[in-house]
PDB file of C-alpha atoms in Angstrom:
ATOM      1  CA  UNK A   1      20.404 -54.759  23.687  1.00 81.00           C
ATOM      2  CA  UNK A   2      17.027 -55.141  25.348  1.00 88.00           C
ATOM      3  CA  UNK A   3      14.778 -55.103  22.292  1.00 94.00           C
ATOM      4  CA  UNK A   4      14.852 -54.155  18.610  1.00 96.00           C
ATOM      5  CA  UNK A   5      12.045 -53.103  16.300  1.00 96.00           C
ATOM      6  CA  UNK A   6      12.162 -52.341  12.606  1.00 96.00           C
ATOM      7  CA  UNK A   7      13.580 -48.848  13.257  1.00 97.00           C
ATOM      8  CA  UNK A   8      14.442 -48.682  16.960  1.00 98.00           C
ATOM      9  CA  UNK A   9      17.007 -50.212  19.287  1.00 97.00           C
ATOM     10  CA  UNK A  10      16.189 -50.241  22.996  1.00 97.00           C
ATOM     11  CA  UNK A  11      19.011 -50.706  25.455  1.00 96.00           C
ATOM     12  CA  UNK A  12      19.919 -49.901  29.033  1.00 97.00           C
ATOM     13  CA  UNK A  13      20.949 -46.469  30.174  1.00 96.00           C
ATOM     14  CA  UNK A  14      24.334 -46.128  31.882  1.00 95.00           C
ATOM     15  CA  UNK A  15      25.737 -43.575  34.320  1.00 93.00           C
ATOM     16  CA  UNK A  16      27.291 -41.862  31.295  1.00 95.00           C
ATOM     17  CA  UNK A  17      23.894 -41.011  29.796  1.00 95.00           C
ATOM     18  CA  UNK A  18      23.094 -38.036  32.042  1.00 94.00           C
ATOM     19  CA  UNK A  19      23.406 -35.556  29.175  1.00 94.00           C
ATOM     20  CA  UNK A  20      20.882 -37.453  27.025  1.00 94.00           C
ATOM     21  CA  UNK A  21      18.282 -37.336  29.811  1.00 92.00           C
ATOM     22  CA  UNK A  22      18.994 -33.691  30.661  1.00 92.00           C
ATOM     23  CA  UNK A  23      18.583 -32.728  27.008  1.00 91.00           C
ATOM     24  CA  UNK A  24      15.329 -34.723  26.662  1.00 88.00           C
ATOM     25  CA  UNK A  25      13.804 -33.284  29.837  1.00 86.00           C
ATOM     26  CA  UNK A  26      14.834 -29.722  29.002  1.00 85.00           C
ATOM     27  CA  UNK A  27      12.300 -29.332  26.176  1.00 81.00           C
ATOM     28  CA  UNK A  28       9.147 -27.662  27.559  1.00 81.00           C
ATOM     29  CA  UNK A  29       6.966 -29.336  24.909  1.00 79.00           C
ATOM     30  CA  UNK A  30       8.290 -32.790  25.840  1.00 72.00           C
ATOM     31  CA  UNK A  31       7.542 -32.028  29.503  1.00 67.00           C
ATOM     32  CA  UNK A  32       4.203 -30.288  28.858  1.00 75.00           C
ATOM     33  CA  UNK A  33       1.981 -33.032  30.319  1.00 63.00           C
ATOM     34  CA  UNK A  34       4.498 -34.179  32.933  1.00 73.00           C
ATOM     35  CA  UNK A  35       5.919 -31.255  34.910  1.00 69.00           C
ATOM     36  CA  UNK A  36       5.687 -28.378  32.428  1.00 67.00           C
ATOM     37  CA  UNK A  37       9.298 -27.525  33.273  1.00 73.00           C
ATOM     38  CA  UNK A  38      12.784 -28.834  32.673  1.00 77.00           C
ATOM     39  CA  UNK A  39      14.194 -31.424  35.032  1.00 81.00           C
ATOM     40  CA  UNK A  40      17.275 -29.856  36.655  1.00 81.00           C
ATOM     41  CA  UNK A  41      20.600 -31.537  35.898  1.00 87.00           C
ATOM     42  CA  UNK A  42      21.254 -32.289  39.575  1.00 91.00           C
ATOM     43  CA  UNK A  43      17.874 -34.060  39.793  1.00 89.00           C
ATOM     44  CA  UNK A  44      18.678 -36.155  36.712  1.00 87.00           C
ATOM     45  CA  UNK A  45      22.064 -37.053  38.250  1.00 91.00           C
ATOM     46  CA  UNK A  46      20.907 -37.710  41.806  1.00 91.00           C
ATOM     47  CA  UNK A  47      17.312 -38.963  41.394  1.00 92.00           C
ATOM     48  CA  UNK A  48      16.205 -39.813  37.837  1.00 90.00           C
ATOM     49  CA  UNK A  49      19.168 -41.836  36.575  1.00 94.00           C
ATOM     50  CA  UNK A  50      19.767 -43.661  39.897  1.00 95.00           C
ATOM     51  CA  UNK A  51      16.086 -44.684  39.923  1.00 95.00           C
ATOM     52  CA  UNK A  52      16.415 -46.055  36.373  1.00 95.00           C
ATOM     53  CA  UNK A  53      19.540 -48.019  37.318  1.00 96.00           C
ATOM     54  CA  UNK A  54      17.890 -49.316  40.508  1.00 95.00           C
ATOM     55  CA  UNK A  55      15.069 -50.954  38.530  1.00 94.00           C
ATOM     56  CA  UNK A  56      17.664 -52.762  36.369  1.00 95.00           C
ATOM     57  CA  UNK A  57      19.291 -54.124  39.518  1.00 95.00           C
ATOM     58  CA  UNK A  58      16.013 -55.202  41.141  1.00 93.00           C
ATOM     59  CA  UNK A  59      14.025 -56.311  38.071  1.00 92.00           C
ATOM     60  CA  UNK A  60      16.458 -56.836  35.164  1.00 92.00           C
ATOM     61  CA  UNK A  61      13.618 -57.722  32.784  1.00 94.00           C
ATOM     62  CA  UNK A  62      11.977 -54.317  33.331  1.00 96.00           C
ATOM     63  CA  UNK A  63      13.021 -50.689  33.278  1.00 96.00           C
ATOM     64  CA  UNK A  64      13.447 -47.527  31.260  1.00 96.00           C
ATOM     65  CA  UNK A  65      15.327 -48.165  28.034  1.00 97.00           C
ATOM     66  CA  UNK A  66      17.285 -45.766  25.861  1.00 97.00           C
ATOM     67  CA  UNK A  67      15.767 -45.628  22.365  1.00 97.00           C
ATOM     68  CA  UNK A  68      17.909 -45.027  19.310  1.00 97.00           C
ATOM     69  CA  UNK A  69      17.159 -44.922  15.607  1.00 97.00           C
ATOM     70  CA  UNK A  70      19.704 -44.893  12.771  1.00 95.00           C
ATOM     71  CA  UNK A  71      20.597 -41.285  13.636  1.00 95.00           C
ATOM     72  CA  UNK A  72      21.041 -41.771  17.405  1.00 96.00           C
ATOM     73  CA  UNK A  73      19.146 -41.076  20.629  1.00 96.00           C
ATOM     74  CA  UNK A  74      15.417 -40.374  20.222  1.00 97.00           C
ATOM     75  CA  UNK A  75      14.178 -40.826  23.802  1.00 95.00           C
ATOM     76  CA  UNK A  76      13.148 -43.723  25.994  1.00 94.00           C
ATOM     77  CA  UNK A  77      10.547 -46.455  26.384  1.00 97.00           C
ATOM     78  CA  UNK A  78       9.764 -48.216  29.601  1.00 96.00           C
ATOM     79  CA  UNK A  79       8.143 -51.225  31.160  1.00 96.00           C
ATOM     80  CA  UNK A  80       7.768 -50.470  34.847  1.00 94.00           C
ATOM     81  CA  UNK A  81       6.729 -52.728  37.704  1.00 92.00           C
ATOM     82  CA  UNK A  82       3.171 -52.304  38.982  1.00 92.00           C
ATOM     83  CA  UNK A  83       1.565 -53.197  42.312  1.00 91.00           C
ATOM     84  CA  UNK A  84       0.430 -56.521  40.845  1.00 95.00           C
ATOM     85  CA  UNK A  85       3.536 -58.522  39.813  1.00 94.00           C
ATOM     86  CA  UNK A  86       1.664 -59.831  36.727  1.00 96.00           C
ATOM     87  CA  UNK A  87       1.112 -56.272  35.474  1.00 97.00           C
ATOM     88  CA  UNK A  88       3.514 -53.748  33.946  1.00 97.00           C
ATOM     89  CA  UNK A  89       3.126 -50.093  33.046  1.00 96.00           C
ATOM     90  CA  UNK A  90       4.293 -49.069  29.584  1.00 97.00           C
ATOM     91  CA  UNK A  91       5.410 -45.548  28.742  1.00 94.00           C
ATOM     92  CA  UNK A  92       7.713 -43.463  26.630  1.00 95.00           C
ATOM     93  CA  UNK A  93       9.253 -40.022  26.283  1.00 89.00           C
ATOM     94  CA  UNK A  94      10.546 -38.915  22.900  1.00 94.00           C
ATOM     95  CA  UNK A  95      12.487 -35.932  21.648  1.00 93.00           C
ATOM     96  CA  UNK A  96      10.391 -33.550  19.607  1.00 91.00           C
ATOM     97  CA  UNK A  97      12.473 -34.378  16.516  1.00 92.00           C
ATOM     98  CA  UNK A  98      11.160 -37.973  16.805  1.00 91.00           C
ATOM     99  CA  UNK A  99       7.489 -36.973  16.986  1.00 91.00           C
ATOM    100  CA  UNK A 100       5.184 -37.821  14.106  1.00 93.00           C
ATOM    101  CA  UNK A 101       7.327 -40.690  12.805  1.00 96.00           C
ATOM    102  CA  UNK A 102       5.354 -43.535  14.369  1.00 96.00           C
ATOM    103  CA  UNK A 103       8.111 -44.337  16.859  1.00 97.00           C
ATOM    104  CA  UNK A 104       5.836 -44.038  19.910  1.00 95.00           C
ATOM    105  CA  UNK A 105       3.398 -46.610  18.537  1.00 96.00           C
ATOM    106  CA  UNK A 106       6.158 -48.868  17.204  1.00 97.00           C
ATOM    107  CA  UNK A 107       8.043 -48.959  20.493  1.00 97.00           C
ATOM    108  CA  UNK A 108       4.926 -49.294  22.646  1.00 97.00           C
ATOM    109  CA  UNK A 109       3.574 -52.183  20.547  1.00 96.00           C
ATOM    110  CA  UNK A 110       6.941 -53.942  20.782  1.00 96.00           C
ATOM    111  CA  UNK A 111       7.009 -53.599  24.567  1.00 97.00           C
ATOM    112  CA  UNK A 112       3.431 -54.863  24.910  1.00 97.00           C
ATOM    113  CA  UNK A 113       4.311 -57.893  22.766  1.00 96.00           C
ATOM    114  CA  UNK A 114       7.469 -58.450  24.822  1.00 97.00           C
ATOM    115  CA  UNK A 115       5.531 -58.198  28.093  1.00 97.00           C
ATOM    116  CA  UNK A 116       3.118 -60.932  27.047  1.00 97.00           C
ATOM    117  CA  UNK A 117       5.356 -63.250  25.013  1.00 95.00           C
ATOM    118  CA  UNK A 118       8.686 -63.037  26.845  1.00 96.00           C
ATOM    119  CA  UNK A 119       7.862 -61.843  30.357  1.00 96.00           C
ATOM    120  CA  UNK A 120       4.637 -63.772  30.923  1.00 96.00           C
ATOM    121  CA  UNK A 121       2.677 -60.740  32.049  1.00 97.00           C
ATOM    122  CA  UNK A 122      -1.106 -60.859  32.323  1.00 97.00           C
ATOM    123  CA  UNK A 123      -1.805 -57.136  31.911  1.00 98.00           C
ATOM    124  CA  UNK A 124      -0.182 -54.005  30.464  1.00 98.00           C
ATOM    125  CA  UNK A 125      -1.342 -50.530  31.526  1.00 97.00           C
ATOM    126  CA  UNK A 126      -0.580 -46.943  30.535  1.00 96.00           C
ATOM    127  CA  UNK A 127      -1.831 -43.615  31.788  1.00 93.00           C
ATOM    128  CA  UNK A 128      -1.672 -39.956  30.874  1.00 87.00           C
ATOM    129  CA  UNK A 129      -3.539 -36.716  31.392  1.00 71.00           C
ATOM    130  CA  UNK A 130      -6.999 -36.817  29.798  1.00 83.00           C
ATOM    131  CA  UNK A 131      -6.069 -33.764  27.698  1.00 71.00           C
ATOM    132  CA  UNK A 132      -2.958 -35.444  26.239  1.00 77.00           C
ATOM    133  CA  UNK A 133      -4.678 -36.549  23.041  1.00 82.00           C
ATOM    134  CA  UNK A 134      -1.485 -37.497  21.179  1.00 89.00           C
ATOM    135  CA  UNK A 135      -0.496 -40.019  23.841  1.00 87.00           C
ATOM    136  CA  UNK A 136      -4.049 -41.314  24.042  1.00 93.00           C
ATOM    137  CA  UNK A 137      -3.935 -41.906  20.271  1.00 94.00           C
ATOM    138  CA  UNK A 138      -0.661 -43.830  20.660  1.00 94.00           C
ATOM    139  CA  UNK A 139      -2.224 -45.965  23.389  1.00 95.00           C
ATOM    140  CA  UNK A 140      -5.177 -46.842  21.148  1.00 96.00           C
ATOM    141  CA  UNK A 141      -2.987 -47.565  18.117  1.00 95.00           C
ATOM    142  CA  UNK A 142      -0.797 -49.778  20.314  1.00 95.00           C
ATOM    143  CA  UNK A 143      -3.726 -52.003  21.264  1.00 95.00           C
ATOM    144  CA  UNK A 144      -4.508 -50.568  24.679  1.00 96.00           C
ATOM    145  CA  UNK A 145      -8.138 -49.871  25.516  1.00 96.00           C
ATOM    146  CA  UNK A 146      -9.618 -47.016  27.494  1.00 96.00           C
ATOM    147  CA  UNK A 147     -10.650 -48.119  30.966  1.00 95.00           C
ATOM    148  CA  UNK A 148     -11.367 -45.065  33.083  1.00 91.00           C
ATOM    149  CA  UNK A 149     -10.868 -41.446  34.012  1.00 85.00           C
ATOM    150  CA  UNK A 150      -9.575 -40.820  37.519  1.00 81.00           C
ATOM    151  CA  UNK A 151      -8.556 -37.764  39.487  1.00 82.00           C
ATOM    152  CA  UNK A 152      -5.450 -37.223  41.576  1.00 79.00           C
ATOM    153  CA  UNK A 153      -4.598 -34.311  43.829  1.00 75.00           C
ATOM    154  CA  UNK A 154      -1.556 -32.255  42.847  1.00 70.00           C
ATOM    155  CA  UNK A 155      -0.162 -29.414  44.949  1.00 74.00           C
ATOM    156  CA  UNK A 156       0.767 -27.514  41.794  1.00 72.00           C
ATOM    157  CA  UNK A 157      -1.596 -28.815  39.083  1.00 61.00           C
ATOM    158  CA  UNK A 158      -0.825 -28.436  35.405  1.00 58.00           C
ATOM    159  CA  UNK A 159      -3.345 -26.847  33.045  1.00 66.00           C
ATOM    160  CA  UNK A 160      -5.856 -29.558  32.139  1.00 66.00           C
ATOM    161  CA  UNK A 161      -5.472 -31.475  35.399  1.00 67.00           C
ATOM    162  CA  UNK A 162      -9.107 -30.705  36.212  1.00 71.00           C
ATOM    163  CA  UNK A 163     -10.122 -33.124  33.422  1.00 75.00           C
ATOM    164  CA  UNK A 164      -8.325 -35.994  35.167  1.00 82.00           C
ATOM    165  CA  UNK A 165      -6.005 -38.779  34.209  1.00 83.00           C
ATOM    166  CA  UNK A 166      -6.915 -41.681  31.936  1.00 89.00           C
ATOM    167  CA  UNK A 167      -6.019 -45.341  32.232  1.00 95.00           C
ATOM    168  CA  UNK A 168      -5.652 -47.575  29.173  1.00 96.00           C
ATOM    169  CA  UNK A 169      -4.871 -51.290  29.400  1.00 97.00           C
ATOM    170  CA  UNK A 170      -4.986 -54.657  27.687  1.00 97.00           C
ATOM    171  CA  UNK A 171      -5.000 -58.100  29.248  1.00 96.00           C
ATOM    172  CA  UNK A 172      -3.316 -61.173  27.835  1.00 95.00           C
ATOM    173  CA  UNK A 173      -6.543 -62.848  26.648  1.00 94.00           C
ATOM    174  CA  UNK A 174      -7.655 -59.760  24.725  1.00 95.00           C
ATOM    175  CA  UNK A 175      -4.206 -59.240  23.247  1.00 95.00           C
ATOM    176  CA  UNK A 176      -3.943 -62.926  22.251  1.00 91.00           C
ATOM    177  CA  UNK A 177      -7.367 -62.793  20.553  1.00 90.00           C
ATOM    178  CA  UNK A 178      -6.474 -59.624  18.625  1.00 85.00           C
ATOM    179  CA  UNK A 179      -2.950 -60.784  17.747  1.00 73.00           C
ATOM    180  CA  UNK A 180      -4.291 -63.901  16.084  1.00 58.00           C
ATOM    181  CA  UNK A 181      -7.223 -62.423  14.184  1.00 55.00           C
TER     182      UNK A 181
END
């Protein structure tokens, strides 16, 4: 077990979890602000899952972690390496049946706390499309603060791409000050 919250258990994915990831990535609403299409099974098997397992091997304290509630698999949460070794990127992807239950905020807060208290990180970042208001709300509720809008070039842009991407972050000093208020 990597981490537990009041309602969630986060643990490592294994090679046997292909079906969970295929099912998660097959929902067009889940993928709406990511690729707007299902991730093909062969891509999950040959690219997505091997990349998840590779991070475990290279940085065991980081990665993409399977999230389960009392009923079973609800999605994943991740702490990914960033260019600066004192920074991590936090993210999540949840099944639609898990939406609206507070899981995204609960899991993200737990990972931010873990990054600062257990991993010694100095900064946690998250990003999403500017038009993804639900994820932006989760970022704010989790203690991340809006930093900037930026634009990336995509060969096949999704609707809303013209409004850019947003970066939210919190540094250790700010998090410490807010955690002890």
